[in-house]
């Protein structure tokens, strides 16, 4: 059983960013929600990628997707939107 999975409301927020950077390549789509949960698990724990629990998928696949999203500017877009929304008390 996966730990600390995001709520449906949280996923609804992140999903629009992920769909915006998705590049069609003919491959079967990944479970992006589970991948994002895995990335957040790494961020919360500070664990090395190789220690990612198998319930999130192969660590190397999760890392590869994290890297793709990083290169696409996904994290900056999310942070900018959160800062502009006023959803958090202080700028992130």
PDB file of N, CA and C in Angstrom:
ATOM      1  N   UNK A   1       0.846  -1.191   0.000  1.00  0.00           N
ATOM      2  CA  UNK A   1       0.000   0.000   0.000  1.00  0.00           C
ATOM      3  C   UNK A   1       0.887   1.247   0.000  1.00  0.00           C
ATOM      4  N   UNK A   2       0.611   2.155  -0.913  1.00  0.00           N
ATOM      5  CA  UNK A   2       1.426   3.362  -1.041  1.00  0.00           C
ATOM      6  C   UNK A   2       1.190   4.293   0.148  1.00  0.00           C
ATOM      7  N   UNK A   3       2.231   4.944   0.542  1.00  0.00           N
ATOM      8  CA  UNK A   3       2.178   5.863   1.678  1.00  0.00           C
ATOM      9  C   UNK A   3       1.989   7.298   1.232  1.00  0.00           C
ATOM     10  N   UNK A   4       1.193   8.046   1.999  1.00  0.00           N
ATOM     11  CA  UNK A   4       1.039   9.486   1.781  1.00  0.00           C
ATOM     12  C   UNK A   4       0.697   9.851   0.337  1.00  0.00           C
ATOM     13  N   UNK A   5      -0.233   9.133  -0.248  1.00  0.00           N
ATOM     14  CA  UNK A   5      -0.636   9.460  -1.614  1.00  0.00           C
ATOM     15  C   UNK A   5      -1.418  10.766  -1.623  1.00  0.00           C
ATOM     16  N   UNK A   6      -1.301  11.480  -2.720  1.00  0.00           N
ATOM     17  CA  UNK A   6      -1.983  12.763  -2.809  1.00  0.00           C
ATOM     18  C   UNK A   6      -3.490  12.563  -2.942  1.00  0.00           C
ATOM     19  N   UNK A   7      -4.219  13.565  -2.504  1.00  0.00           N
ATOM     20  CA  UNK A   7      -5.678  13.530  -2.586  1.00  0.00           C
ATOM     21  C   UNK A   7      -6.116  13.788  -4.037  1.00  0.00           C
ATOM     22  N   UNK A   8      -7.379  13.524  -4.318  1.00  0.00           N
ATOM     23  CA  UNK A   8      -7.923  13.811  -5.647  1.00  0.00           C
ATOM     24  C   UNK A   8      -7.844  15.305  -5.951  1.00  0.00           C
ATOM     25  N   UNK A   9      -8.055  16.131  -4.936  1.00  0.00           N
ATOM     26  CA  UNK A   9      -7.979  17.581  -5.120  1.00  0.00           C
ATOM     27  C   UNK A   9      -6.548  18.016  -5.481  1.00  0.00           C
ATOM     28  N   UNK A  10      -5.568  17.446  -4.790  1.00  0.00           N
ATOM     29  CA  UNK A  10      -4.169  17.761  -5.101  1.00  0.00           C
ATOM     30  C   UNK A  10      -3.822  17.290  -6.503  1.00  0.00           C
ATOM     31  N   UNK A  11      -4.250  16.094  -6.864  1.00  0.00           N
ATOM     32  CA  UNK A  11      -3.967  15.568  -8.200  1.00  0.00           C
ATOM     33  C   UNK A  11      -4.598  16.462  -9.269  1.00  0.00           C
ATOM     34  N   UNK A  12      -5.808  16.934  -9.036  1.00  0.00           N
ATOM     35  CA  UNK A  12      -6.477  17.800 -10.012  1.00  0.00           C
ATOM     36  C   UNK A  12      -5.648  19.059 -10.277  1.00  0.00           C
ATOM     37  N   UNK A  13      -4.988  19.570  -9.238  1.00  0.00           N
ATOM     38  CA  UNK A  13      -4.129  20.743  -9.419  1.00  0.00           C
ATOM     39  C   UNK A  13      -2.922  20.400 -10.293  1.00  0.00           C
ATOM     40  N   UNK A  14      -2.220  19.318  -9.967  1.00  0.00           N
ATOM     41  CA  UNK A  14      -0.982  18.975 -10.678  1.00  0.00           C
ATOM     42  C   UNK A  14      -1.223  18.425 -12.074  1.00  0.00           C
ATOM     43  N   UNK A  15      -2.338  17.742 -12.277  1.00  0.00           N
ATOM     44  CA  UNK A  15      -2.588  17.069 -13.556  1.00  0.00           C
ATOM     45  C   UNK A  15      -2.541  18.020 -14.739  1.00  0.00           C
ATOM     46  N   UNK A  16      -3.070  19.216 -14.575  1.00  0.00           N
ATOM     47  CA  UNK A  16      -3.085  20.159 -15.713  1.00  0.00           C
ATOM     48  C   UNK A  16      -1.677  20.553 -16.150  1.00  0.00           C
ATOM     49  N   UNK A  17      -0.744  20.645 -15.211  1.00  0.00           N
ATOM     50  CA  UNK A  17       0.644  20.965 -15.569  1.00  0.00           C
ATOM     51  C   UNK A  17       1.285  19.799 -16.308  1.00  0.00           C
ATOM     52  N   UNK A  18       1.025  18.603 -15.819  1.00  0.00           N
ATOM     53  CA  UNK A  18       1.611  17.410 -16.419  1.00  0.00           C
ATOM     54  C   UNK A  18       1.086  17.211 -17.833  1.00  0.00           C
ATOM     55  N   UNK A  19      -0.196  17.390 -18.039  1.00  0.00           N
ATOM     56  CA  UNK A  19      -0.766  17.234 -19.378  1.00  0.00           C
ATOM     57  C   UNK A  19      -0.250  18.297 -20.333  1.00  0.00           C
ATOM     58  N   UNK A  20       0.080  19.471 -19.807  1.00  0.00           N
ATOM     59  CA  UNK A  20       0.587  20.560 -20.649  1.00  0.00           C
ATOM     60  C   UNK A  20       1.985  20.270 -21.183  1.00  0.00           C
ATOM     61  N   UNK A  21       2.799  19.494 -20.460  1.00  0.00           N
ATOM     62  CA  UNK A  21       4.167  19.225 -20.913  1.00  0.00           C
ATOM     63  C   UNK A  21       4.306  17.851 -21.557  1.00  0.00           C
ATOM     64  N   UNK A  22       3.224  17.115 -21.636  1.00  0.00           N
ATOM     65  CA  UNK A  22       3.286  15.764 -22.182  1.00  0.00           C
ATOM     66  C   UNK A  22       3.548  15.807 -23.682  1.00  0.00           C
ATOM     67  N   UNK A  23       4.556  15.092 -24.101  1.00  0.00           N
ATOM     68  CA  UNK A  23       4.888  15.024 -25.523  1.00  0.00           C
ATOM     69  C   UNK A  23       4.392  13.696 -26.079  1.00  0.00           C
ATOM     70  N   UNK A  24       3.521  13.719 -27.083  1.00  0.00           N
ATOM     71  CA  UNK A  24       3.038  12.456 -27.646  1.00  0.00           C
ATOM     72  C   UNK A  24       4.180  11.733 -28.349  1.00  0.00           C
ATOM     73  N   UNK A  25       4.393  10.487 -27.981  1.00  0.00           N
ATOM     74  CA  UNK A  25       5.475   9.722 -28.604  1.00  0.00           C
ATOM     75  C   UNK A  25       5.037   8.317 -28.970  1.00  0.00           C
ATOM     76  N   UNK A  26       3.742   8.051 -28.880  1.00  0.00           N
ATOM     77  CA  UNK A  26       3.242   6.750 -29.278  1.00  0.00           C
ATOM     78  C   UNK A  26       3.367   5.678 -28.221  1.00  0.00           C
ATOM     79  N   UNK A  27       3.978   6.007 -27.079  1.00  0.00           N
ATOM     80  CA  UNK A  27       4.136   5.026 -26.018  1.00  0.00           C
ATOM     81  C   UNK A  27       2.922   5.055 -25.099  1.00  0.00           C
ATOM     82  N   UNK A  28       2.697   3.934 -24.435  1.00  0.00           N
ATOM     83  CA  UNK A  28       1.605   3.854 -23.465  1.00  0.00           C
ATOM     84  C   UNK A  28       1.846   4.871 -22.363  1.00  0.00           C
ATOM     85  N   UNK A  29       0.829   5.663 -22.009  1.00  0.00           N
ATOM     86  CA  UNK A  29       1.047   6.664 -20.964  1.00  0.00           C
ATOM     87  C   UNK A  29       1.331   6.027 -19.612  1.00  0.00           C
ATOM     88  N   UNK A  30       2.186   6.684 -18.864  1.00  0.00           N
ATOM     89  CA  UNK A  30       2.542   6.239 -17.524  1.00  0.00           C
ATOM     90  C   UNK A  30       1.456   6.684 -16.559  1.00  0.00           C
ATOM     91  N   UNK A  31       1.386   6.039 -15.417  1.00  0.00           N
ATOM     92  CA  UNK A  31       0.490   6.508 -14.364  1.00  0.00           C
ATOM     93  C   UNK A  31       1.183   7.713 -13.721  1.00  0.00           C
ATOM     94  N   UNK A  32       0.936   8.880 -14.282  1.00  0.00           N
ATOM     95  CA  UNK A  32       1.638  10.084 -13.837  1.00  0.00           C
ATOM     96  C   UNK A  32       1.335  10.426 -12.383  1.00  0.00           C
ATOM     97  N   UNK A  33       0.152  10.080 -11.919  1.00  0.00           N
ATOM     98  CA  UNK A  33      -0.183  10.365 -10.518  1.00  0.00           C
ATOM     99  C   UNK A  33       0.710   9.553  -9.592  1.00  0.00           C
ATOM    100  N   UNK A  34       0.930   8.287  -9.913  1.00  0.00           N
ATOM    101  CA  UNK A  34       1.790   7.440  -9.093  1.00  0.00           C
ATOM    102  C   UNK A  34       3.244   7.902  -9.177  1.00  0.00           C
ATOM    103  N   UNK A  35       3.683   8.285 -10.375  1.00  0.00           N
ATOM    104  CA  UNK A  35       5.042   8.809 -10.551  1.00  0.00           C
ATOM    105  C   UNK A  35       5.234  10.063  -9.704  1.00  0.00           C
ATOM    106  N   UNK A  36       4.264  10.965  -9.740  1.00  0.00           N
ATOM    107  CA  UNK A  36       4.349  12.194  -8.956  1.00  0.00           C
ATOM    108  C   UNK A  36       4.373  11.876  -7.463  1.00  0.00           C
ATOM    109  N   UNK A  37       3.568  10.909  -7.038  1.00  0.00           N
ATOM    110  CA  UNK A  37       3.610  10.478  -5.635  1.00  0.00           C
ATOM    111  C   UNK A  37       5.009   9.974  -5.278  1.00  0.00           C
ATOM    112  N   UNK A  38       5.634   9.239  -6.179  1.00  0.00           N
ATOM    113  CA  UNK A  38       6.996   8.741  -5.941  1.00  0.00           C
ATOM    114  C   UNK A  38       8.004   9.876  -5.833  1.00  0.00           C
ATOM    115  N   UNK A  39       7.876  10.869  -6.693  1.00  0.00           N
ATOM    116  CA  UNK A  39       8.764  12.035  -6.653  1.00  0.00           C
ATOM    117  C   UNK A  39       8.586  12.775  -5.329  1.00  0.00           C
ATOM    118  N   UNK A  40       7.350  12.941  -4.916  1.00  0.00           N
ATOM    119  CA  UNK A  40       7.091  13.610  -3.642  1.00  0.00           C
ATOM    120  C   UNK A  40       7.611  12.785  -2.471  1.00  0.00           C
ATOM    121  N   UNK A  41       7.573  11.456  -2.587  1.00  0.00           N
ATOM    122  CA  UNK A  41       8.114  10.603  -1.528  1.00  0.00           C
ATOM    123  C   UNK A  41       9.617  10.857  -1.398  1.00  0.00           C
ATOM    124  N   UNK A  42      10.313  10.916  -2.520  1.00  0.00           N
ATOM    125  CA  UNK A  42      11.754  11.205  -2.514  1.00  0.00           C
ATOM    126  C   UNK A  42      12.002  12.580  -1.886  1.00  0.00           C
ATOM    127  N   UNK A  43      11.206  13.583  -2.281  1.00  0.00           N
ATOM    128  CA  UNK A  43      11.383  14.940  -1.748  1.00  0.00           C
ATOM    129  C   UNK A  43      11.145  14.983  -0.238  1.00  0.00           C
ATOM    130  N   UNK A  44      10.125  14.267   0.231  1.00  0.00           N
ATOM    131  CA  UNK A  44       9.808  14.260   1.665  1.00  0.00           C
ATOM    132  C   UNK A  44      10.866  13.549   2.493  1.00  0.00           C
ATOM    133  N   UNK A  45      11.369  12.428   1.978  1.00  0.00           N
ATOM    134  CA  UNK A  45      12.271  11.592   2.774  1.00  0.00           C
ATOM    135  C   UNK A  45      13.738  11.947   2.587  1.00  0.00           C
ATOM    136  N   UNK A  46      14.090  12.515   1.438  1.00  0.00           N
ATOM    137  CA  UNK A  46      15.493  12.780   1.145  1.00  0.00           C
ATOM    138  C   UNK A  46      16.261  11.510   0.797  1.00  0.00           C
ATOM    139  N   UNK A  47      15.538  10.435   0.544  1.00  0.00           N
ATOM    140  CA  UNK A  47      16.170   9.146   0.227  1.00  0.00           C
ATOM    141  C   UNK A  47      16.776   9.183  -1.174  1.00  0.00           C
ATOM    142  N   UNK A  48      17.776   8.345  -1.420  1.00  0.00           N
ATOM    143  CA  UNK A  48      18.302   8.221  -2.778  1.00  0.00           C
ATOM    144  C   UNK A  48      17.241   7.595  -3.693  1.00  0.00           C
ATOM    145  N   UNK A  49      17.323   7.903  -4.987  1.00  0.00           N
ATOM    146  CA  UNK A  49      16.347   7.371  -5.937  1.00  0.00           C
ATOM    147  C   UNK A  49      16.257   5.849  -5.872  1.00  0.00           C
ATOM    148  N   UNK A  50      17.379   5.181  -5.711  1.00  0.00           N
ATOM    149  CA  UNK A  50      17.380   3.707  -5.687  1.00  0.00           C
ATOM    150  C   UNK A  50      16.602   3.121  -4.513  1.00  0.00           C
ATOM    151  N   UNK A  51      16.307   3.949  -3.494  1.00  0.00           N
ATOM    152  CA  UNK A  51      15.549   3.481  -2.331  1.00  0.00           C
ATOM    153  C   UNK A  51      14.046   3.728  -2.466  1.00  0.00           C
ATOM    154  N   UNK A  52      13.618   4.215  -3.614  1.00  0.00           N
ATOM    155  CA  UNK A  52      12.193   4.445  -3.829  1.00  0.00           C
ATOM    156  C   UNK A  52      11.445   3.118  -3.712  1.00  0.00           C
ATOM    157  N   UNK A  53      10.408   3.052  -2.864  1.00  0.00           N
ATOM    158  CA  UNK A  53       9.648   1.804  -2.736  1.00  0.00           C
ATOM    159  C   UNK A  53       9.069   1.361  -4.078  1.00  0.00           C
ATOM    160  N   UNK A  54       9.050   0.059  -4.313  1.00  0.00           N
ATOM    161  CA  UNK A  54       8.580  -0.495  -5.581  1.00  0.00           C
ATOM    162  C   UNK A  54       7.129  -0.158  -5.878  1.00  0.00           C
ATOM    163  N   UNK A  55       6.353   0.186  -4.855  1.00  0.00           N
ATOM    164  CA  UNK A  55       4.943   0.508  -5.063  1.00  0.00           C
ATOM    165  C   UNK A  55       4.765   1.727  -5.973  1.00  0.00           C
ATOM    166  N   UNK A  56       5.820   2.540  -6.135  1.00  0.00           N
ATOM    167  CA  UNK A  56       5.758   3.710  -7.004  1.00  0.00           C
ATOM    168  C   UNK A  56       6.240   3.404  -8.418  1.00  0.00           C
ATOM    169  N   UNK A  57       6.691   2.201  -8.658  1.00  0.00           N
ATOM    170  CA  UNK A  57       7.232   1.819  -9.957  1.00  0.00           C
ATOM    171  C   UNK A  57       8.747   1.708  -9.874  1.00  0.00           C
ATOM    172  N   UNK A  58       9.356   1.428 -11.019  1.00  0.00           N
ATOM    173  CA  UNK A  58      10.812   1.310 -11.043  1.00  0.00           C
ATOM    174  C   UNK A  58      11.426   2.677 -10.763  1.00  0.00           C
ATOM    175  N   UNK A  59      12.399   2.699  -9.860  1.00  0.00           N
ATOM    176  CA  UNK A  59      13.005   3.978  -9.476  1.00  0.00           C
ATOM    177  C   UNK A  59      13.576   4.706 -10.682  1.00  0.00           C
ATOM    178  N   UNK A  60      14.169   3.948 -11.609  1.00  0.00           N
ATOM    179  CA  UNK A  60      14.803   4.588 -12.764  1.00  0.00           C
ATOM    180  C   UNK A  60      13.767   5.240 -13.674  1.00  0.00           C
ATOM    181  N   UNK A  61      12.602   4.636 -13.794  1.00  0.00           N
ATOM    182  CA  UNK A  61      11.529   5.222 -14.608  1.00  0.00           C
ATOM    183  C   UNK A  61      10.978   6.483 -13.957  1.00  0.00           C
ATOM    184  N   UNK A  62      10.809   6.438 -12.637  1.00  0.00           N
ATOM    185  CA  UNK A  62      10.318   7.613 -11.917  1.00  0.00           C
ATOM    186  C   UNK A  62      11.338   8.741 -12.034  1.00  0.00           C
ATOM    187  N   UNK A  63      12.620   8.411 -11.880  1.00  0.00           N
ATOM    188  CA  UNK A  63      13.663   9.438 -12.011  1.00  0.00           C
ATOM    189  C   UNK A  63      13.683  10.022 -13.420  1.00  0.00           C
ATOM    190  N   UNK A  64      13.581   9.154 -14.431  1.00  0.00           N
ATOM    191  CA  UNK A  64      13.595   9.635 -15.818  1.00  0.00           C
ATOM    192  C   UNK A  64      12.455  10.622 -16.071  1.00  0.00           C
ATOM    193  N   UNK A  65      11.268  10.308 -15.532  1.00  0.00           N
ATOM    194  CA  UNK A  65      10.140  11.222 -15.717  1.00  0.00           C
ATOM    195  C   UNK A  65      10.370  12.522 -14.951  1.00  0.00           C
ATOM    196  N   UNK A  66      10.919  12.427 -13.739  1.00  0.00           N
ATOM    197  CA  UNK A  66      11.270  13.623 -12.966  1.00  0.00           C
ATOM    198  C   UNK A  66      12.210  14.513 -13.782  1.00  0.00           C
ATOM    199  N   UNK A  67      13.193  13.908 -14.400  1.00  0.00           N
ATOM    200  CA  UNK A  67      14.175  14.653 -15.196  1.00  0.00           C
ATOM    201  C   UNK A  67      13.515  15.314 -16.406  1.00  0.00           C
ATOM    202  N   UNK A  68      12.635  14.575 -17.085  1.00  0.00           N
ATOM    203  CA  UNK A  68      11.926  15.150 -18.237  1.00  0.00           C
ATOM    204  C   UNK A  68      11.114  16.371 -17.817  1.00  0.00           C
ATOM    205  N   UNK A  69      10.391  16.227 -16.707  1.00  0.00           N
ATOM    206  CA  UNK A  69       9.573  17.342 -16.223  1.00  0.00           C
ATOM    207  C   UNK A  69      10.442  18.516 -15.796  1.00  0.00           C
ATOM    208  N   UNK A  70      11.611  18.230 -15.219  1.00  0.00           N
ATOM    209  CA  UNK A  70      12.530  19.289 -14.827  1.00  0.00           C
ATOM    210  C   UNK A  70      12.994  20.062 -16.058  1.00  0.00           C
ATOM    211  N   UNK A  71      13.408  19.350 -17.087  1.00  0.00           N
ATOM    212  CA  UNK A  71      13.881  19.994 -18.316  1.00  0.00           C
ATOM    213  C   UNK A  71      12.775  20.780 -19.014  1.00  0.00           C
ATOM    214  N   UNK A  72      11.528  20.345 -18.849  1.00  0.00           N
ATOM    215  CA  UNK A  72      10.386  21.025 -19.469  1.00  0.00           C
ATOM    216  C   UNK A  72       9.934  22.246 -18.672  1.00  0.00           C
ATOM    217  N   UNK A  73      10.521  22.463 -17.480  1.00  0.00           N
ATOM    218  CA  UNK A  73      10.155  23.615 -16.666  1.00  0.00           C
ATOM    219  C   UNK A  73       8.895  23.419 -15.833  1.00  0.00           C
ATOM    220  N   UNK A  74       8.483  22.173 -15.656  1.00  0.00           N
ATOM    221  CA  UNK A  74       7.248  21.878 -14.923  1.00  0.00           C
ATOM    222  C   UNK A  74       7.267  22.418 -13.507  1.00  0.00           C
ATOM    223  N   UNK A  75       8.350  22.201 -12.794  1.00  0.00           N
ATOM    224  CA  UNK A  75       8.411  22.609 -11.379  1.00  0.00           C
ATOM    225  C   UNK A  75       8.346  24.115 -11.230  1.00  0.00           C
ATOM    226  N   UNK A  76       9.005  24.856 -12.132  1.00  0.00           N
ATOM    227  CA  UNK A  76       8.945  26.319 -12.084  1.00  0.00           C
ATOM    228  C   UNK A  76       7.529  26.802 -12.346  1.00  0.00           C
ATOM    229  N   UNK A  77       6.843  26.174 -13.306  1.00  0.00           N
ATOM    230  CA  UNK A  77       5.467  26.560 -13.610  1.00  0.00           C
ATOM    231  C   UNK A  77       4.554  26.332 -12.405  1.00  0.00           C
ATOM    232  N   UNK A  78       4.728  25.195 -11.738  1.00  0.00           N
ATOM    233  CA  UNK A  78       3.918  24.885 -10.559  1.00  0.00           C
ATOM    234  C   UNK A  78       4.189  25.900  -9.452  1.00  0.00           C
ATOM    235  N   UNK A  79       5.456  26.174  -9.186  1.00  0.00           N
ATOM    236  CA  UNK A  79       5.806  27.118  -8.114  1.00  0.00           C
ATOM    237  C   UNK A  79       5.282  28.523  -8.422  1.00  0.00           C
ATOM    238  N   UNK A  80       5.387  28.944  -9.657  1.00  0.00           N
ATOM    239  CA  UNK A  80       4.899  30.266 -10.041  1.00  0.00           C
ATOM    240  C   UNK A  80       3.385  30.361  -9.843  1.00  0.00           C
ATOM    241  N   UNK A  81       2.672  29.336 -10.249  1.00  0.00           N
ATOM    242  CA  UNK A  81       1.217  29.324 -10.086  1.00  0.00           C
ATOM    243  C   UNK A  81       0.830  29.338  -8.615  1.00  0.00           C
ATOM    244  N   UNK A  82       1.515  28.536  -7.801  1.00  0.00           N
ATOM    245  CA  UNK A  82       1.228  28.520  -6.365  1.00  0.00           C
ATOM    246  C   UNK A  82       1.506  29.887  -5.734  1.00  0.00           C
ATOM    247  N   UNK A  83       2.607  30.506  -6.104  1.00  0.00           N
ATOM    248  CA  UNK A  83       2.947  31.821  -5.554  1.00  0.00           C
ATOM    249  C   UNK A  83       1.916  32.881  -5.959  1.00  0.00           C
ATOM    250  N   UNK A  84       1.473  32.841  -7.213  1.00  0.00           N
ATOM    251  CA  UNK A  84       0.510  33.821  -7.693  1.00  0.00           C
ATOM    252  C   UNK A  84      -0.895  33.590  -7.136  1.00  0.00           C
ATOM    253  N   UNK A  85      -1.205  32.348  -6.780  1.00  0.00           N
ATOM    254  CA  UNK A  85      -2.564  32.019  -6.346  1.00  0.00           C
ATOM    255  C   UNK A  85      -2.864  32.512  -4.931  1.00  0.00           C
ATOM    256  N   UNK A  86      -1.833  32.730  -4.136  1.00  0.00           N
ATOM    257  CA  UNK A  86      -2.056  33.099  -2.752  1.00  0.00           C
ATOM    258  C   UNK A  86      -2.501  31.913  -1.901  1.00  0.00           C
ATOM    259  N   UNK A  87      -2.375  30.699  -2.444  1.00  0.00           N
ATOM    260  CA  UNK A  87      -2.798  29.486  -1.730  1.00  0.00           C
ATOM    261  C   UNK A  87      -1.868  29.164  -0.570  1.00  0.00           C
ATOM    262  N   UNK A  88      -0.672  29.736  -0.618  1.00  0.00           N
ATOM    263  CA  UNK A  88       0.289  29.531   0.466  1.00  0.00           C
ATOM    264  C   UNK A  88       0.566  30.888   1.107  1.00  0.00           C
ATOM    265  N   UNK A  89       0.768  30.917   2.415  1.00  0.00           N
ATOM    266  CA  UNK A  89       0.936  32.200   3.106  1.00  0.00           C
ATOM    267  C   UNK A  89       2.166  32.983   2.691  1.00  0.00           C
ATOM    268  N   UNK A  90       3.270  32.324   2.418  1.00  0.00           N
ATOM    269  CA  UNK A  90       4.505  32.990   2.014  1.00  0.00           C
ATOM    270  C   UNK A  90       4.963  32.421   0.683  1.00  0.00           C
ATOM    271  N   UNK A  91       5.719  33.227  -0.065  1.00  0.00           N
ATOM    272  CA  UNK A  91       6.230  32.761  -1.349  1.00  0.00           C
ATOM    273  C   UNK A  91       7.074  31.517  -1.153  1.00  0.00           C
ATOM    274  N   UNK A  92       6.882  30.572  -2.042  1.00  0.00           N
ATOM    275  CA  UNK A  92       7.655  29.320  -1.966  1.00  0.00           C
ATOM    276  C   UNK A  92       8.991  29.488  -2.642  1.00  0.00           C
TER     277      UNK A  92
END
